[in-house]
Tab-separated table of C-alpha atoms in Angstrom:
chain	number	residue	atom	x	y	z
A	1	MET	CA	-9.140	-4.668	-7.452
A	2	THR	CA	-5.645	-3.983	-6.078
A	3	TYR	CA	-3.661	-4.250	-2.970
A	4	CYS	CA	-1.363	-1.421	-1.301
A	5	VAL	CA	0.294	-1.234	1.795
A	6	GLY	CA	1.953	1.849	3.467
A	7	MET	CA	3.864	1.229	6.968
A	8	VAL	CA	5.617	3.648	9.381
A	9	LEU	CA	8.441	2.554	11.027
A	10	ASP	CA	10.996	4.239	13.688
A	11	ARG	CA	13.646	3.745	11.030
A	12	GLY	CA	11.427	5.392	8.027
A	13	LEU	CA	8.649	4.041	5.526
A	14	VAL	CA	8.040	0.977	3.688
A	15	MET	CA	5.618	0.607	0.869
A	16	MET	CA	4.426	-2.428	-1.208
A	17	SER	CA	1.761	-2.568	-4.272
A	18	ASP	CA	0.608	-5.250	-6.528
A	19	THR	CA	0.171	-4.599	-10.557
A	20	ARG	CA	-2.835	-6.515	-11.302
A	21	THR	CA	-5.968	-4.709	-13.067
A	22	ASN	CA	-8.920	-6.475	-14.247
A	23	SER	CA	-12.396	-5.862	-15.977
A	24	GLY	CA	-13.515	-9.449	-15.622
A	25	VAL	CA	-11.757	-12.615	-15.510
A	26	ASP	CA	-10.830	-12.739	-19.173
A	27	ASN	CA	-9.450	-9.074	-19.266
A	28	ILE	CA	-6.357	-8.962	-16.917
A	29	SER	CA	-3.617	-6.526	-17.313
A	30	VAL	CA	-0.332	-5.401	-15.616
A	31	PHE	CA	-0.070	-1.631	-14.563
A	32	ARG	CA	2.265	0.064	-12.051
A	33	LYS	CA	0.408	1.502	-9.009
A	34	MET	CA	3.559	2.957	-7.252
A	35	PHE	CA	5.224	6.327	-8.200
A	36	SER	CA	8.220	8.211	-6.837
A	37	TRP	CA	9.619	11.491	-7.068
A	38	HIS	CA	12.716	12.672	-5.298
A	39	VAL	CA	15.156	15.483	-5.043
A	40	PRO	CA	18.439	14.202	-3.535
A	41	GLY	CA	19.248	15.705	-0.053
A	42	GLU	CA	15.790	17.443	0.084
A	43	ARG	CA	12.732	15.338	-0.449
A	44	ILE	CA	11.333	12.008	-1.543
A	45	ILE	CA	7.385	11.282	-2.083
A	46	THR	CA	6.035	7.944	-3.011
A	47	MET	CA	2.488	7.581	-4.146
A	48	MET	CA	0.068	4.325	-4.397
A	49	THR	CA	-3.141	4.124	-6.046
A	50	ALA	CA	-6.345	1.986	-6.030
A	51	GLY	CA	-9.498	2.197	-7.833
A	52	ASN	CA	-10.650	3.082	-11.314
A	53	LEU	CA	-7.549	2.999	-13.551
A	54	ALA	CA	-8.380	5.907	-15.789
A	55	THR	CA	-8.869	8.090	-12.901
A	56	THR	CA	-5.792	7.167	-10.878
A	57	GLN	CA	-3.728	7.538	-14.179
A	58	ALA	CA	-5.079	10.991	-14.806
A	59	VAL	CA	-3.877	12.230	-11.381
A	60	VAL	CA	-0.599	10.712	-11.920
A	61	SER	CA	-0.033	12.019	-15.464
A	62	GLN	CA	-0.972	15.707	-14.087
A	63	LEU	CA	1.260	15.341	-11.292
A	64	GLU	CA	4.210	14.202	-13.436
A	65	GLU	CA	3.211	17.320	-15.712
A	66	ARG	CA	3.601	19.797	-12.970
A	67	THR	CA	7.098	18.313	-12.000
A	68	LYS	CA	8.319	18.679	-15.286
A	69	ALA	CA	6.685	21.734	-16.805
A	70	PRO	CA	7.544	25.541	-16.512
A	71	GLY	CA	7.384	27.122	-13.073
A	72	GLU	CA	4.149	28.639	-13.650
A	73	ARG	CA	2.306	25.369	-13.650
A	74	ARG	CA	1.755	24.790	-9.975
A	75	PRO	CA	1.213	23.548	-7.438
A	76	SER	CA	3.983	20.927	-7.689
A	77	LEU	CA	4.863	17.785	-5.359
A	78	LEU	CA	8.424	19.233	-5.481
A	79	GLU	CA	7.784	22.569	-4.245
A	80	ALA	CA	5.219	21.969	-1.557
A	81	PRO	CA	6.818	23.013	1.775
A	82	THR	CA	5.233	20.007	3.875
A	83	MET	CA	4.164	16.460	3.358
A	84	PHE	CA	0.643	17.709	4.615
A	85	GLN	CA	0.521	20.267	1.533
A	86	VAL	CA	1.545	17.383	-0.613
A	87	ALA	CA	-1.373	15.481	0.742
A	88	THR	CA	-3.500	18.457	0.193
A	89	ILE	CA	-2.480	18.897	-3.496
A	90	VAL	CA	-3.021	15.160	-4.391
A	91	GLY	CA	-6.513	15.287	-2.528
A	92	ASN	CA	-7.804	18.472	-4.490
A	93	LEU	CA	-6.739	16.956	-7.641
A	94	LEU	CA	-8.115	13.504	-7.021
A	95	ARG	CA	-11.486	15.077	-6.041
A	96	ASP	CA	-11.372	17.431	-9.068
A	97	VAL	CA	-10.799	14.557	-11.829
A	98	ILE	CA	-13.448	12.496	-9.910
A	99	GLU	CA	-15.861	15.245	-10.301
A	100	ARG	CA	-14.952	16.154	-14.060
A	101	ARG	CA	-15.336	12.503	-14.839
A	102	GLN	CA	-18.510	12.130	-13.147
A	103	ASP	CA	-20.065	15.114	-14.729
A	104	ASP	CA	-19.047	13.798	-18.189
A	105	GLY	CA	-20.947	10.742	-17.465
A	106	GLY	CA	-24.280	12.338	-17.744
A	107	PRO	CA	-26.879	13.551	-15.353
A	108	ALA	CA	-26.372	13.118	-11.600
A	109	GLY	CA	-26.618	9.420	-10.589
A	110	GLU	CA	-27.159	8.193	-14.145
A	111	GLY	CA	-23.339	7.934	-15.172
A	112	PRO	CA	-20.754	5.554	-13.976
A	113	ARG	CA	-19.212	5.855	-10.573
A	114	PHE	CA	-15.622	6.765	-10.770
A	115	THR	CA	-13.755	6.302	-7.417
A	116	ALA	CA	-9.862	5.961	-6.472
A	117	SER	CA	-7.936	6.137	-3.313
A	118	ILE	CA	-4.346	6.895	-2.618
A	119	ILE	CA	-1.542	6.501	-0.055
A	120	ILE	CA	0.995	9.136	0.077
A	121	ALA	CA	4.187	8.615	1.924
A	122	GLY	CA	7.485	10.553	2.177
A	123	GLN	CA	9.728	13.062	3.745
A	124	ILE	CA	11.032	16.425	3.455
A	125	ARG	CA	14.344	17.745	4.969
A	126	GLY	CA	14.013	19.137	8.341
A	127	MET	CA	10.707	17.323	9.134
A	128	GLU	CA	9.315	13.628	10.228
A	129	PRO	CA	8.741	10.880	7.521
A	130	ARG	CA	4.792	11.054	7.232
A	131	LEU	CA	2.019	8.868	5.751
A	132	PHE	CA	-1.246	9.813	4.465
A	133	MET	CA	-4.425	8.086	3.024
A	134	VAL	CA	-6.431	10.162	0.447
A	135	TYR	CA	-10.133	9.468	-0.038
A	136	PRO	CA	-11.999	9.960	-3.329
A	137	GLU	CA	-13.654	13.089	-1.723
A	138	GLY	CA	-10.166	14.569	-1.408
A	139	ASN	CA	-9.913	14.519	2.106
A	140	PHE	CA	-7.175	12.641	3.996
A	141	ILE	CA	-6.014	11.003	7.313
A	142	GLU	CA	-2.517	10.742	8.555
A	143	ALA	CA	-0.854	7.505	10.147
A	144	SER	CA	-0.394	7.727	13.778
A	145	PHE	CA	0.898	5.628	16.755
A	146	ASP	CA	-2.571	3.991	16.896
A	147	THR	CA	-2.725	3.502	13.237
A	148	PRO	CA	0.981	3.107	11.959
A	149	PHE	CA	-0.090	1.425	8.518
A	150	PHE	CA	-2.539	1.969	5.748
A	151	GLN	CA	-3.989	-0.390	3.281
A	152	ILE	CA	-5.978	0.392	0.117
A	153	GLY	CA	-7.959	-2.157	-2.414
A	154	GLU	CA	-8.534	-5.613	-1.228
A	155	THR	CA	-7.536	-5.243	2.320
A	156	LYS	CA	-9.011	-7.961	4.429
A	157	TYR	CA	-6.981	-11.059	3.630
A	158	GLY	CA	-3.669	-9.326	4.554
A	159	ARG	CA	-4.892	-7.108	7.476
A	160	PRO	CA	-4.730	-9.909	10.142
A	161	ILE	CA	-0.973	-10.511	9.265
A	162	LEU	CA	-0.123	-6.943	9.576
A	163	LEU	CA	-2.089	-6.638	12.916
A	164	ARG	CA	-0.463	-9.458	14.486
A	165	GLY	CA	3.077	-8.845	13.317
A	166	TYR	CA	3.888	-5.204	12.877
A	167	GLU	CA	6.240	-3.528	15.464
A	168	PRO	CA	7.428	0.023	15.136
A	169	THR	CA	10.685	-0.952	16.137
A	170	MET	CA	11.169	-3.792	13.510
A	171	THR	CA	14.053	-3.625	10.979
A	172	PHE	CA	13.359	-2.825	7.362
A	173	GLU	CA	14.080	-6.568	6.601
A	174	ASP	CA	11.439	-7.753	8.740
A	175	ALA	CA	9.034	-5.225	7.643
A	176	VAL	CA	9.395	-6.561	4.107
A	177	LYS	CA	9.111	-10.050	5.182
A	178	LEU	CA	5.734	-9.242	6.908
A	179	LEU	CA	4.489	-7.415	3.862
A	180	MET	CA	5.514	-10.322	1.809
A	181	VAL	CA	3.410	-12.677	3.994
A	182	SER	CA	0.492	-10.201	4.110
A	183	PHE	CA	0.625	-9.967	0.102
A	184	ASP	CA	0.926	-13.885	-0.132
A	185	SER	CA	-2.317	-14.400	1.901
A	186	THR	CA	-4.234	-11.791	-0.087
A	187	LEU	CA	-2.857	-13.274	-3.363
A	188	ALA	CA	-4.058	-16.845	-2.313
A	189	ALA	CA	-7.423	-15.546	-1.579
A	190	ASN	CA	-8.443	-13.162	-4.192
A	191	LEU	CA	-7.739	-13.545	-8.080
A	192	SER	CA	-7.946	-9.772	-8.447
A	193	VAL	CA	-4.588	-9.255	-6.752
A	194	GLY	CA	-1.563	-10.487	-8.635
A	195	LEU	CA	2.304	-10.470	-9.138
A	196	PRO	CA	4.347	-8.611	-9.785
A	197	PHE	CA	4.759	-6.414	-6.623
A	198	ASP	CA	6.554	-3.206	-6.396
A	199	LEU	CA	8.499	-2.570	-3.175
A	200	MET	CA	9.844	0.746	-1.810
A	201	VAL	CA	11.890	1.532	1.383
A	202	ILE	CA	12.532	4.925	2.477
A	203	GLU	CA	15.185	5.266	5.054
A	204	ARG	CA	14.497	8.421	7.503
A	205	ASP	CA	16.619	11.577	6.545
A	206	ARG	CA	17.992	9.654	3.133
A	207	PHE	CA	15.835	11.424	0.710
A	208	GLU	CA	16.211	8.880	-1.886
A	209	PRO	CA	15.395	5.195	-1.995
A	210	LEU	CA	17.044	2.848	0.097
A	211	HIS	CA	15.791	-0.278	-1.460
A	212	GLN	CA	13.537	-0.395	-4.639
A	213	ARG	CA	12.574	-3.409	-6.607
A	214	ARG	CA	9.929	-5.350	-8.467
A	215	ILE	CA	8.929	-8.979	-7.012
A	216	THR	CA	7.898	-11.390	-9.949
A	217	ARG	CA	6.465	-14.901	-9.742
A	218	GLU	CA	9.860	-16.353	-10.401
A	219	ASP	CA	11.656	-14.243	-7.266
A	220	PRO	CA	13.350	-16.982	-5.361
A	221	TYR	CA	12.911	-14.964	-1.802
A	222	PHE	CA	9.000	-14.809	-2.205
A	223	MET	CA	8.737	-18.260	-3.322
A	224	ARG	CA	10.307	-19.515	-0.107
A	225	ILE	CA	8.128	-17.175	1.719
A	226	SER	CA	4.889	-18.228	0.382
A	227	SER	CA	5.903	-22.193	0.691
A	228	SER	CA	7.346	-21.677	4.188
A	229	TRP	CA	4.356	-19.797	5.475
A	230	SER	CA	1.821	-22.365	3.834
A	231	GLU	CA	4.152	-25.087	5.821
A	232	ALA	CA	4.244	-23.081	9.283
A	233	LEU	CA	0.404	-22.604	9.074
A	234	ARG	CA	-0.293	-26.390	8.664
A	235	GLN	CA	2.248	-27.182	11.221
A	236	ALA	CA	0.711	-24.773	13.826
A	237	PHE	CA	-2.654	-26.189	12.929
A	238	HIS	CA	-1.637	-29.603	13.849
A	239	SER	CA	0.062	-28.727	16.979
A	240	LEU	CA	-3.476	-27.462	18.325
A	241	PRO	CA	-5.285	-29.356	20.841
A	242	ASP	CA	-7.698	-32.061	19.175
A	243	TYR	CA	-11.168	-31.570	19.238
A	244	SER	CA	-13.092	-34.609	20.390
A	245	PHE	CA	-17.043	-35.699	19.841
A	246	ASP	CA	-17.033	-37.494	23.062
A	247	PRO	CA	-18.264	-35.221	26.079
A	248	PRO	CA	-15.665	-33.937	28.443
A	249	ALA	CA	-15.104	-35.847	31.516
A	250	VAL	CA	-16.872	-34.138	34.581
A	251	ALA	CA	-14.776	-33.631	37.734
A	252	SER	CA	-16.554	-36.551	39.772
A	253	GLU	CA	-15.655	-39.052	36.690
A	254	ILE	CA	-12.029	-37.954	36.904
A	255	GLU	CA	-11.855	-38.331	40.668
C-alpha cells in the first residue's frame, strides 16, 4: 500500500508521497513514488503513483524514455500542449500497460489483477496550475473548488485532517505542516505506509520546484510535528466535558 496527496492552493501545488512497498509483513522495501520533469521557464510536471509496483514502474519508464529518446518517439510529456493532454497521455499509457499485463496473465478472470492509480500535477506556461487523478481504466478527473486535493493509496486515516485543515489561501508552509500531520496520522494507523516521505512544492508561474526534499525518520521537524500533534490530541481530549454514569438532573430537581 502507499499514501500520496496532491493539493491545489491559490499559490500553486503541493505534493507528498510515502516510499513503502510490501508483499507481506516480512518483505518491505523502499521505492520512490514521486517523479518530476520540467523545462525551465516553460513547464513543470510531477507524478505520484500507487498500486502494483511493476505496473507503475513500467508507466514511469516509458514516460522517461519518451522524454529522452529521439523526437519521433511520441507522445512526450514535454511536448504536450496542455496539462489536460498530459493527463490523457498518462491515462492511455496506464490503461495499455494494465491491459497488456492482464492479457499475459492467462484467460480473462484467471490471472492476477494488476491495478494502479496516478496523480498528475503541474503547469505549462500561459495556463493555470492543474491537478488530475488518473484511474486504472485510463480516465481521469480534475481538481476543482469543491475537490481541491486528491489522495491515492491508503486514504482514510489522513483524509479527516485534510478536510478540517485545508484552506485554498493557506501558505505553502502551512500546507506542508498539514500534510505532515495527515501522513503522521496515516503512519500511526497503517504499517503499509512508511517513511521516508517525498515532498514537492510548485509555485505558480515558476516552472521549477520551489521546494523539494526527502523527509526521513530522523527529520527534526517531522519528529516535532508527530510528538506535538499527539500531545495536542491528548490535551484536546482531556479538555472535553466529562461523561457521567449518573442520570442527568431534570429541571425540577435543579430548581
